[in-house]
Coordinates of C-alpha atoms in Angstrom, one line a residue:
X237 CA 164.2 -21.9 299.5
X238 CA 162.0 -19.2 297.9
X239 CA 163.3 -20.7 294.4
X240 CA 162.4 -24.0 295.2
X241 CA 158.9 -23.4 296.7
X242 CA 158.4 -21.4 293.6
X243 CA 159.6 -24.2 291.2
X244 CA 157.3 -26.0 292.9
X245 CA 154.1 -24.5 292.4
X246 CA 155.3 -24.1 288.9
X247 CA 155.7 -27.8 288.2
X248 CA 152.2 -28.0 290.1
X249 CA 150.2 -25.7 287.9
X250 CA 152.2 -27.9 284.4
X251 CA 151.0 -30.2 285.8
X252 CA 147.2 -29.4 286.1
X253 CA 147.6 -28.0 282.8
X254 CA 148.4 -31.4 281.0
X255 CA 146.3 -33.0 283.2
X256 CA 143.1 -30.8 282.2
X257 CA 143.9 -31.6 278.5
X258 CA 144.6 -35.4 279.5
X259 CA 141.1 -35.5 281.0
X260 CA 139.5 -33.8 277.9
X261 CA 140.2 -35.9 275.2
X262 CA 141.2 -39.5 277.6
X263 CA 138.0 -39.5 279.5
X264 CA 135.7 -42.0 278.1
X265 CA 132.7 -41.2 279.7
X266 CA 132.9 -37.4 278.7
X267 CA 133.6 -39.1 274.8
X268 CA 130.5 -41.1 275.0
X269 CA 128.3 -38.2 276.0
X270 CA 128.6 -37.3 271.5
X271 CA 127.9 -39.2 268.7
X272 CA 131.3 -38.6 266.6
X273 CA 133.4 -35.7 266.7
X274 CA 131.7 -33.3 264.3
X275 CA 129.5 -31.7 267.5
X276 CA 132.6 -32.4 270.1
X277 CA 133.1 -29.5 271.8
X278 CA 136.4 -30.7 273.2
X279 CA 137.7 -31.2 269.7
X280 CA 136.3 -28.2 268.6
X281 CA 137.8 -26.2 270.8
X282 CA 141.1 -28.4 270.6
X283 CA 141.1 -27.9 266.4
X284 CA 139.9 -24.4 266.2
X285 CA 143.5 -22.9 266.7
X286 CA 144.9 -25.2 264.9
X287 CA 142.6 -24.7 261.4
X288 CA 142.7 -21.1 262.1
X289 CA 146.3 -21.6 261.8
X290 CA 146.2 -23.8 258.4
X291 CA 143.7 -21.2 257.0
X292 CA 146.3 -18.4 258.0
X293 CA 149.4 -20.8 256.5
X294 CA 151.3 -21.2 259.8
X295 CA 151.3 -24.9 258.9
X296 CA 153.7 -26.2 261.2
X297 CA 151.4 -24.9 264.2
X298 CA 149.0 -26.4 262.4
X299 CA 150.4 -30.2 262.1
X300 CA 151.4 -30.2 265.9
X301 CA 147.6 -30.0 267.2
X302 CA 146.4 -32.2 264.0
X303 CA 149.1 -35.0 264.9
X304 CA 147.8 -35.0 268.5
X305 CA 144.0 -35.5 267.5
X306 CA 145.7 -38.2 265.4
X307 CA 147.2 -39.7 268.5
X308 CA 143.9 -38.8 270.6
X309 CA 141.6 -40.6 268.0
X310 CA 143.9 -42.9 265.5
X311 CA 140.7 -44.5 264.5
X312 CA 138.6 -41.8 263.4
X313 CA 138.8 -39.9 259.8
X314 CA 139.3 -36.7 261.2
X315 CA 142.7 -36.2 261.9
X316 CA 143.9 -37.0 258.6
X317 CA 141.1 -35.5 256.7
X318 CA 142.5 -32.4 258.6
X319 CA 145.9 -33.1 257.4
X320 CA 145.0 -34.0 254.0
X321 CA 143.1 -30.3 253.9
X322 CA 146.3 -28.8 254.8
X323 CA 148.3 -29.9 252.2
X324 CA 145.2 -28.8 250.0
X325 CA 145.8 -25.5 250.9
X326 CA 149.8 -25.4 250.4
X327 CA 148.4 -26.1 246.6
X328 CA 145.7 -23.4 246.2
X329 CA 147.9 -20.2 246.0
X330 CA 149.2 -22.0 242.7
X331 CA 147.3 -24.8 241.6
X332 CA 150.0 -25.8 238.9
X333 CA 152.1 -26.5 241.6
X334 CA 151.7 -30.0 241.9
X335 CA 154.3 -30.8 244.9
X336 CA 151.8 -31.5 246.9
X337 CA 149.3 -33.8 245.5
X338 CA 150.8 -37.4 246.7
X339 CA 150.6 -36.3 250.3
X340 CA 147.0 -34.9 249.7
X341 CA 146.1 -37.7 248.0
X342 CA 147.5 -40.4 250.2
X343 CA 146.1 -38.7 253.6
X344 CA 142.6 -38.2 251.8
X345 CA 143.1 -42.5 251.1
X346 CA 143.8 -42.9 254.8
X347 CA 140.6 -40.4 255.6
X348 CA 138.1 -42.7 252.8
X349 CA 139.6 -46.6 254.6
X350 CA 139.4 -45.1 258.3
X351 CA 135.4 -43.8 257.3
X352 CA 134.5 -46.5 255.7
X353 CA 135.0 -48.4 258.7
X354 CA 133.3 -46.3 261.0
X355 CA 130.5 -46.1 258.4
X356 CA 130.2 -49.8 258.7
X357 CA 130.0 -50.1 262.3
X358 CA 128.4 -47.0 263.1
X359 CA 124.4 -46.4 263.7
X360 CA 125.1 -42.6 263.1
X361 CA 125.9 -42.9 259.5
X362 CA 125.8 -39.3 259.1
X363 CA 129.5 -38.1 260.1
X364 CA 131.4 -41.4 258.0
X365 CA 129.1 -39.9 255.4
X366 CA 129.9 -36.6 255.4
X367 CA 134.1 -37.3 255.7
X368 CA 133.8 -39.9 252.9
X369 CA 132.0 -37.4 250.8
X370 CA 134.7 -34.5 251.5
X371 CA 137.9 -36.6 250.9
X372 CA 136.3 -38.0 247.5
X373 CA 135.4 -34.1 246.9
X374 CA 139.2 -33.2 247.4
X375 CA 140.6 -36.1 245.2
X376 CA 137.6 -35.1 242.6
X377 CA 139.5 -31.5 243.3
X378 CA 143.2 -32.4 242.4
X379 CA 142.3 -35.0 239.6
X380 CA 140.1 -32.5 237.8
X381 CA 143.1 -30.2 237.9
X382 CA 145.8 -32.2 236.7
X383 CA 143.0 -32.9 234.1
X384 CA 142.8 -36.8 234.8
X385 CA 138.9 -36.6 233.6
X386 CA 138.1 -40.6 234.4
X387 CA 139.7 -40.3 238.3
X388 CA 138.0 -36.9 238.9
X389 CA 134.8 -38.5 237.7
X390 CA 134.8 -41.4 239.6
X391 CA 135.8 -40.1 242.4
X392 CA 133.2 -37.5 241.9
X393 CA 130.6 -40.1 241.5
X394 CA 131.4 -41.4 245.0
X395 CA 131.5 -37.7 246.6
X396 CA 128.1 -36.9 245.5
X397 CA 126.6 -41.0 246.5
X398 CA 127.9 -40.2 250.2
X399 CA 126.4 -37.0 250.0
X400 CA 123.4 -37.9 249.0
X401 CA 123.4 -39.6 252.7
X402 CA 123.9 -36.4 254.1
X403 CA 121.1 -34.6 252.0
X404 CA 117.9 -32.9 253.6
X405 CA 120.1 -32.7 257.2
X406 CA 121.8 -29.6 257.0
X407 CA 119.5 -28.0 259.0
X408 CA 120.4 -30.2 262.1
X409 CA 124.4 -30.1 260.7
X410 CA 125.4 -27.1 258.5
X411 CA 129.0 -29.5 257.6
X412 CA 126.2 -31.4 255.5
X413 CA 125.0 -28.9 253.6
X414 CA 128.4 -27.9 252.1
X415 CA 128.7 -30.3 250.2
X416 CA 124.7 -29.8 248.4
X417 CA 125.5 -26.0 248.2
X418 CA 128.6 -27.1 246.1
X419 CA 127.1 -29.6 243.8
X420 CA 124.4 -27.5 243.1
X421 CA 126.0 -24.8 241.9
X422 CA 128.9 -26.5 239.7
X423 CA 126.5 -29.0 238.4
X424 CA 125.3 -26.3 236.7
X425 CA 128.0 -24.1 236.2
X426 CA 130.4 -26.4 234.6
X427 CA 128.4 -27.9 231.6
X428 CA 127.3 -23.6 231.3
X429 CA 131.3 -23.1 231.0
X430 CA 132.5 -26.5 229.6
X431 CA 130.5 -27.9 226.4
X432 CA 133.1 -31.1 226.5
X433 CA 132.1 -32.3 230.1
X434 CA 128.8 -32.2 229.5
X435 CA 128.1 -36.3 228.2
X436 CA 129.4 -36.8 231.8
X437 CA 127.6 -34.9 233.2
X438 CA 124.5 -36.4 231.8
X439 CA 124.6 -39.3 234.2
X440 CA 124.5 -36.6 237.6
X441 CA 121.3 -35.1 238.7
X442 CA 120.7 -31.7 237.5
X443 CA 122.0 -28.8 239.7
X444 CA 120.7 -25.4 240.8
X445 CA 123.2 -22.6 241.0
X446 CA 121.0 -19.8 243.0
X447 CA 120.4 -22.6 245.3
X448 CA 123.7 -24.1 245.5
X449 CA 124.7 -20.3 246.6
X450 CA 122.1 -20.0 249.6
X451 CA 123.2 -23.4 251.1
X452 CA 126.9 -22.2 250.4
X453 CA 126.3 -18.9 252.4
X454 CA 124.4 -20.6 254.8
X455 CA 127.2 -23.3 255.5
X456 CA 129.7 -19.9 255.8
X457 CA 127.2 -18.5 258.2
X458 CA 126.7 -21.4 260.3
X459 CA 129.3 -24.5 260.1
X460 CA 132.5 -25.0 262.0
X461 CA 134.3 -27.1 260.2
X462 CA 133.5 -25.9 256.6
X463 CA 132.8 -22.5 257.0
X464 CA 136.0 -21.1 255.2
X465 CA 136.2 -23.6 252.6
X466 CA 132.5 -22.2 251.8
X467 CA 133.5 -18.9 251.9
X468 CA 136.6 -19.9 249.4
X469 CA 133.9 -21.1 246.8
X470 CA 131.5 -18.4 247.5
X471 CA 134.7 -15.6 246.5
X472 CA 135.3 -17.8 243.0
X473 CA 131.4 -17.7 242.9
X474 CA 130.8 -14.2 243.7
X475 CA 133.8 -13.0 241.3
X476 CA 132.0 -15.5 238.4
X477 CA 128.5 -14.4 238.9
X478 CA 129.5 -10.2 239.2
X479 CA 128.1 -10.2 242.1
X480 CA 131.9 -7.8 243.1
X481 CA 130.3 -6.1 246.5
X482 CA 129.7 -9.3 247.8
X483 CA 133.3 -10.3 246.7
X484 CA 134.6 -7.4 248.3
X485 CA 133.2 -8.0 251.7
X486 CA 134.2 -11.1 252.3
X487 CA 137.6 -10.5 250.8
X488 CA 137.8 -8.3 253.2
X489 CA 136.7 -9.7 256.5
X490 CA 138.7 -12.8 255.5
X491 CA 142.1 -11.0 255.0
X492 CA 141.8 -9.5 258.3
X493 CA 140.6 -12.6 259.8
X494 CA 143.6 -14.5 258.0
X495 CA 146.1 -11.9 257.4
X496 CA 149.0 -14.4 255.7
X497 CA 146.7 -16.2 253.6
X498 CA 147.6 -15.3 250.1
X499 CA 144.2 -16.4 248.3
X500 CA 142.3 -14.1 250.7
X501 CA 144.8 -11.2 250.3
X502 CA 144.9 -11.8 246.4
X503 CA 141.1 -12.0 246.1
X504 CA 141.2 -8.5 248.3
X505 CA 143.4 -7.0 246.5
X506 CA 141.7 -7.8 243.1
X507 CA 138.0 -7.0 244.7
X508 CA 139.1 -3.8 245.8
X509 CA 140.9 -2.7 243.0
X510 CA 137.4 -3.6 240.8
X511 CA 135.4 -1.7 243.4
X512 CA 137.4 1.6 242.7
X513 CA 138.7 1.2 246.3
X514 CA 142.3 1.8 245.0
X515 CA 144.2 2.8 248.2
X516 CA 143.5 -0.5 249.5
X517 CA 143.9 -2.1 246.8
X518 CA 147.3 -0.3 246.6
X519 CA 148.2 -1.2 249.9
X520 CA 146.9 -5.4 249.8
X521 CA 149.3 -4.9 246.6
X522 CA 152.6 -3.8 248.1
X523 CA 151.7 -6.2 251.0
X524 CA 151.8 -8.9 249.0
X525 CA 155.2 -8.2 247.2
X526 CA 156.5 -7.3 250.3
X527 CA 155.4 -10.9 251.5
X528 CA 157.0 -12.6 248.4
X529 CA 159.8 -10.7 248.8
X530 CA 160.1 -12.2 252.6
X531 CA 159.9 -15.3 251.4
X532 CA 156.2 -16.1 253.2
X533 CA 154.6 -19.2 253.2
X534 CA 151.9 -19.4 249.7
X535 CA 153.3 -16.1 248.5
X536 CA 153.9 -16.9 245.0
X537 CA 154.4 -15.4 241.8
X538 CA 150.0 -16.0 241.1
X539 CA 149.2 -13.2 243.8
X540 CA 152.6 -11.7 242.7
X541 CA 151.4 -10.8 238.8
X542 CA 148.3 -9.8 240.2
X543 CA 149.7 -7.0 242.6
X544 CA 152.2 -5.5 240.4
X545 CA 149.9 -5.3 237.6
X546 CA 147.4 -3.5 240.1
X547 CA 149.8 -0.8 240.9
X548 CA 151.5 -0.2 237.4
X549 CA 148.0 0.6 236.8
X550 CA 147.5 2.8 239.6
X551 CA 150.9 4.6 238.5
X552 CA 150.4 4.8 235.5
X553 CA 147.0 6.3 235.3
X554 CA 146.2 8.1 238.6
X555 CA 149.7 9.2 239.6
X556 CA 151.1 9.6 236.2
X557 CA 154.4 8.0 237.8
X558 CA 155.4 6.0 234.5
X559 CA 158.9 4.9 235.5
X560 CA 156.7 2.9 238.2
X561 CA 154.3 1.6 236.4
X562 CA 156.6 0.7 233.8
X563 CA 158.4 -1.2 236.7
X564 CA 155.4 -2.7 238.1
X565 CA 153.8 -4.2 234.5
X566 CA 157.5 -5.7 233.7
X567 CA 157.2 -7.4 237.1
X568 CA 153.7 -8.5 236.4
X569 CA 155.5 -10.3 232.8
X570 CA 158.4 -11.8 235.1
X571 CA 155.8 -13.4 237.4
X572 CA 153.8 -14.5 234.5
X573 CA 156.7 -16.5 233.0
X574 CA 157.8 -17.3 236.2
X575 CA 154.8 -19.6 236.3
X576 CA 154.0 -20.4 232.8
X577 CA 151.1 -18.1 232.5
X578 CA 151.3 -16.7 229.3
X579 CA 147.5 -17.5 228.7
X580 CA 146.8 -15.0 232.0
X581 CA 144.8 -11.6 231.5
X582 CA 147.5 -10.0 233.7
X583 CA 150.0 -10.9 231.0
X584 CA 147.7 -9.6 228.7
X585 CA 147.2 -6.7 230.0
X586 CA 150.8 -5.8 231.1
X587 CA 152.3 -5.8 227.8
X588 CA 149.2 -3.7 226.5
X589 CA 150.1 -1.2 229.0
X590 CA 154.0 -0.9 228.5
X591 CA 152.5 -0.9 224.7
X592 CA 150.8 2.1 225.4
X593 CA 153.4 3.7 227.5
X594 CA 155.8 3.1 224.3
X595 CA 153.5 4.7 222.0
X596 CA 153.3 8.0 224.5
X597 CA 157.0 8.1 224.3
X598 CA 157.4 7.6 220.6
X599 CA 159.2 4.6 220.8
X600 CA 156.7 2.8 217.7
X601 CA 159.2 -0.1 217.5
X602 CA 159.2 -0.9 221.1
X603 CA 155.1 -0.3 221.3
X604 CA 154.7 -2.9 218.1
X605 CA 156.7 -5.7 219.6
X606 CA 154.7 -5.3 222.8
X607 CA 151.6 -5.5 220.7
X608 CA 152.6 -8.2 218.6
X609 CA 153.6 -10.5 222.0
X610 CA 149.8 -10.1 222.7
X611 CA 148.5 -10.6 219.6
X612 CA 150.5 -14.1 219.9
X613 CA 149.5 -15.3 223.1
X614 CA 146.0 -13.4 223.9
X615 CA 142.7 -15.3 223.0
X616 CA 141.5 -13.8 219.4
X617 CA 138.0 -12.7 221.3
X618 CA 139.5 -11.2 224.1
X619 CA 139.4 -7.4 224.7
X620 CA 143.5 -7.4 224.8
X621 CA 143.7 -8.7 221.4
X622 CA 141.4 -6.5 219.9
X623 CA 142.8 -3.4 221.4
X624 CA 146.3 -5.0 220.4
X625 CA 145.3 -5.6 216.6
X626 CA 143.9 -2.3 216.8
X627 CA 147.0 -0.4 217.8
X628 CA 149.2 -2.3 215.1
X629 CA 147.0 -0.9 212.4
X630 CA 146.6 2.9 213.7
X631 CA 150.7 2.7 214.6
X632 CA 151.2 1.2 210.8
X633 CA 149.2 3.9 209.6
X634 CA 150.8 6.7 211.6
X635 CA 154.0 5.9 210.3
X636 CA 152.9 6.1 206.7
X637 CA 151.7 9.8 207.5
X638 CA 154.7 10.9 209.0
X639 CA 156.4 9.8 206.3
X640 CA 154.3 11.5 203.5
X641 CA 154.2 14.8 205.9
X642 CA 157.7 14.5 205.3
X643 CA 158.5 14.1 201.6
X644 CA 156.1 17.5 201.3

């Protein structure tokens, strides 16, 4: 009997349960009290587990609360842009990775159709605004990195005519003044950084990149639903401009706010290990390889050539372990090759470092081929190259005075 009453009260308080969450998002009148779902609390509170889960790659968690806001509003952009943004973020560890562009693409085509018809009908043009200008931004996104210039410009073009809706109101909605803070600062970064784009660029209204930072770090300070994708630009930003301390701190709180999300952790580690802060660096390192090891979601071999190169240079320079560090720069190589990044600074620098390890161990043919790998695949300007071209010539040189030292 005792089981039964128990059972009872259970099935009673299951019951209130999906009845509280029924009334949240089913009652009409509580829906009419806001103008869109932007300043819903209800779906605020609904979707803040689920994008903190996105943003910390437990995607599956993620899809289950974004597929019931689909089912709660199947009219509205949201949903999808939501979903859209998750398969976004499956790409970033590894943006060559392009396994997930159709399904980006199509959900960010579902988010433009369903906003343009709530633009259309809506007085509050605002929110249509701002998710027509984000799901042109994240198509303008993946075009530009598959290089399709004419589809990333066009559907740049559209981005930046929705938000100029949005303009001058990011004081009443910080979500609007993402997407100023961004233009601003690319607009004139990439013409800075990119002499070919610039004839397109002509045709866009000039940007202003200390500006384009304020409104990005206010949007990080003060938005819900854009605050870490601000913060994601504001890393690349910070790490672009030297502003490192500023890299570091958020690096920081953002890896402990998102433990398993490898761009954070990878951005951490790298900050850190700039900083001079080498025991964490260390640690983010062998955290990461740990997680690629395991097999974690967004682990990759990007974050993996970055941490092994980290601690072979820890090894080999601060605890004079070279059998590590000769360990740890191979494994850098392997992840380079592993994803075609033979063009990367770690790769670079990897080979430079087994070079010079060679060279301390007398091995001059070993040291040369290492050199000459980096003299083939570096950038002629870069400080690898240089160093490389420079060790050839004192090795060549070296040789011929052992050898005369000899014959006397």
């Amino acid at each position: 009997m005792l089981v039964r009453i128990q059972l009872f009260f259970v099935s009673l308080l299951l019951l209130a349960a999906t009845t509280a969450r029924a009334q949240l998002y089913s009652s009409a009148d509580f829906d009419k009290k806001y103008d869109g779902l932007l300043h819903h609390p209800g779906v605020q509170i609904e979707s803040a587990e689920a994008i903190n889960n996105m943003y910390n790659y437990k995607f599956a968690l993620a899809d289950k609360e974004f597929r019931w806001l689909r089912l709660r509003y199947p009219s509205h952009p949201m949903p999808y842009f939501l979903m859209g943004m998750a398969e976004w973020w499956k790409i970033v560890p590894n943006t060559d990775v392009e396994d997930y562009d159709n399904r980006c693409l199509a959900l960010m085509d579902t988010t433009v159709t369903l906003a343009e018809e709530l633009y259309d009908k809506s007085e509050n043009k605002s929110e249509p605004a701002f998710f027509l200008a984000a799901a042109y931004s994240f198509k303008a996104r993946i075009y530009s990195e598959r290089k399709k210039w004419t589809k990333a410009t066009f559907a740049g073009k559209n981005a930046l005519k929705y938000f100029e809706q949005c303009k001058g109101k990011g004081d009443l909605m910080p979500e609007l003044m993402f997407g100023d803070g961004l233009y601003n600062y690319y607009a004139k970064w990439i013409p800075e950084n990119y002499a070919l784009l610039k004839p397109i660029l002509m045709f866009f209204p000039k940007g202003n990149k200390e500006q384009g930072i304020k409104e990005l770090e206010k949007t990080a300070n003060n938005a819900f639903y854009t605050r870490v994708e601000a913060r994601y630009f504001l890393l690349q930003i910070y790490s672009m401009e030297n502003q490192y301390d500023k890299a570091y701190d958020m690096s920081k709180f953002m890896t402990e706010q998102y433990p398993d999300n490898p761009f954070f952790e990878r951005y951490y580690a790298r900050s850190a290990f700039v900083k001079g802060r080498l025991n964490e660096a260390e640690s983010a390192s062998k955290d990461i390889l740990s997680k690629i090891a395991a097999g974690k979601d967004g682990y990759e071999g990007v974050s993996g050539r970055t941490a092994a190169y980290i601690l072979a240079y820890i090894n080999q320079n601060f605890y004079r372990n070279t059998a590590e560090a000769k360990k740890y720069y191979q494994q850098s190589i392997d992840f380079a090759l592993a994803t075609n990044s033979k063009n990367a600074g770690y790769y670079w620098s990897s080979l430079l470092g087994l070079g010079r390890i060679a060279d301390a161990e007398k091995n001059y043919d070993q040291a040369r081929a290492y050199y000459t790998e980096v003299m083939n695949s570096a950038e002629h300007k870069s400080a690898q190259y240089i160093e490389a071209k420079k060790a050839v010539k004192d090795g060549k040189e070296s040789r011929r005075e052992e050898r005369r030292k000899r014959r006397e």
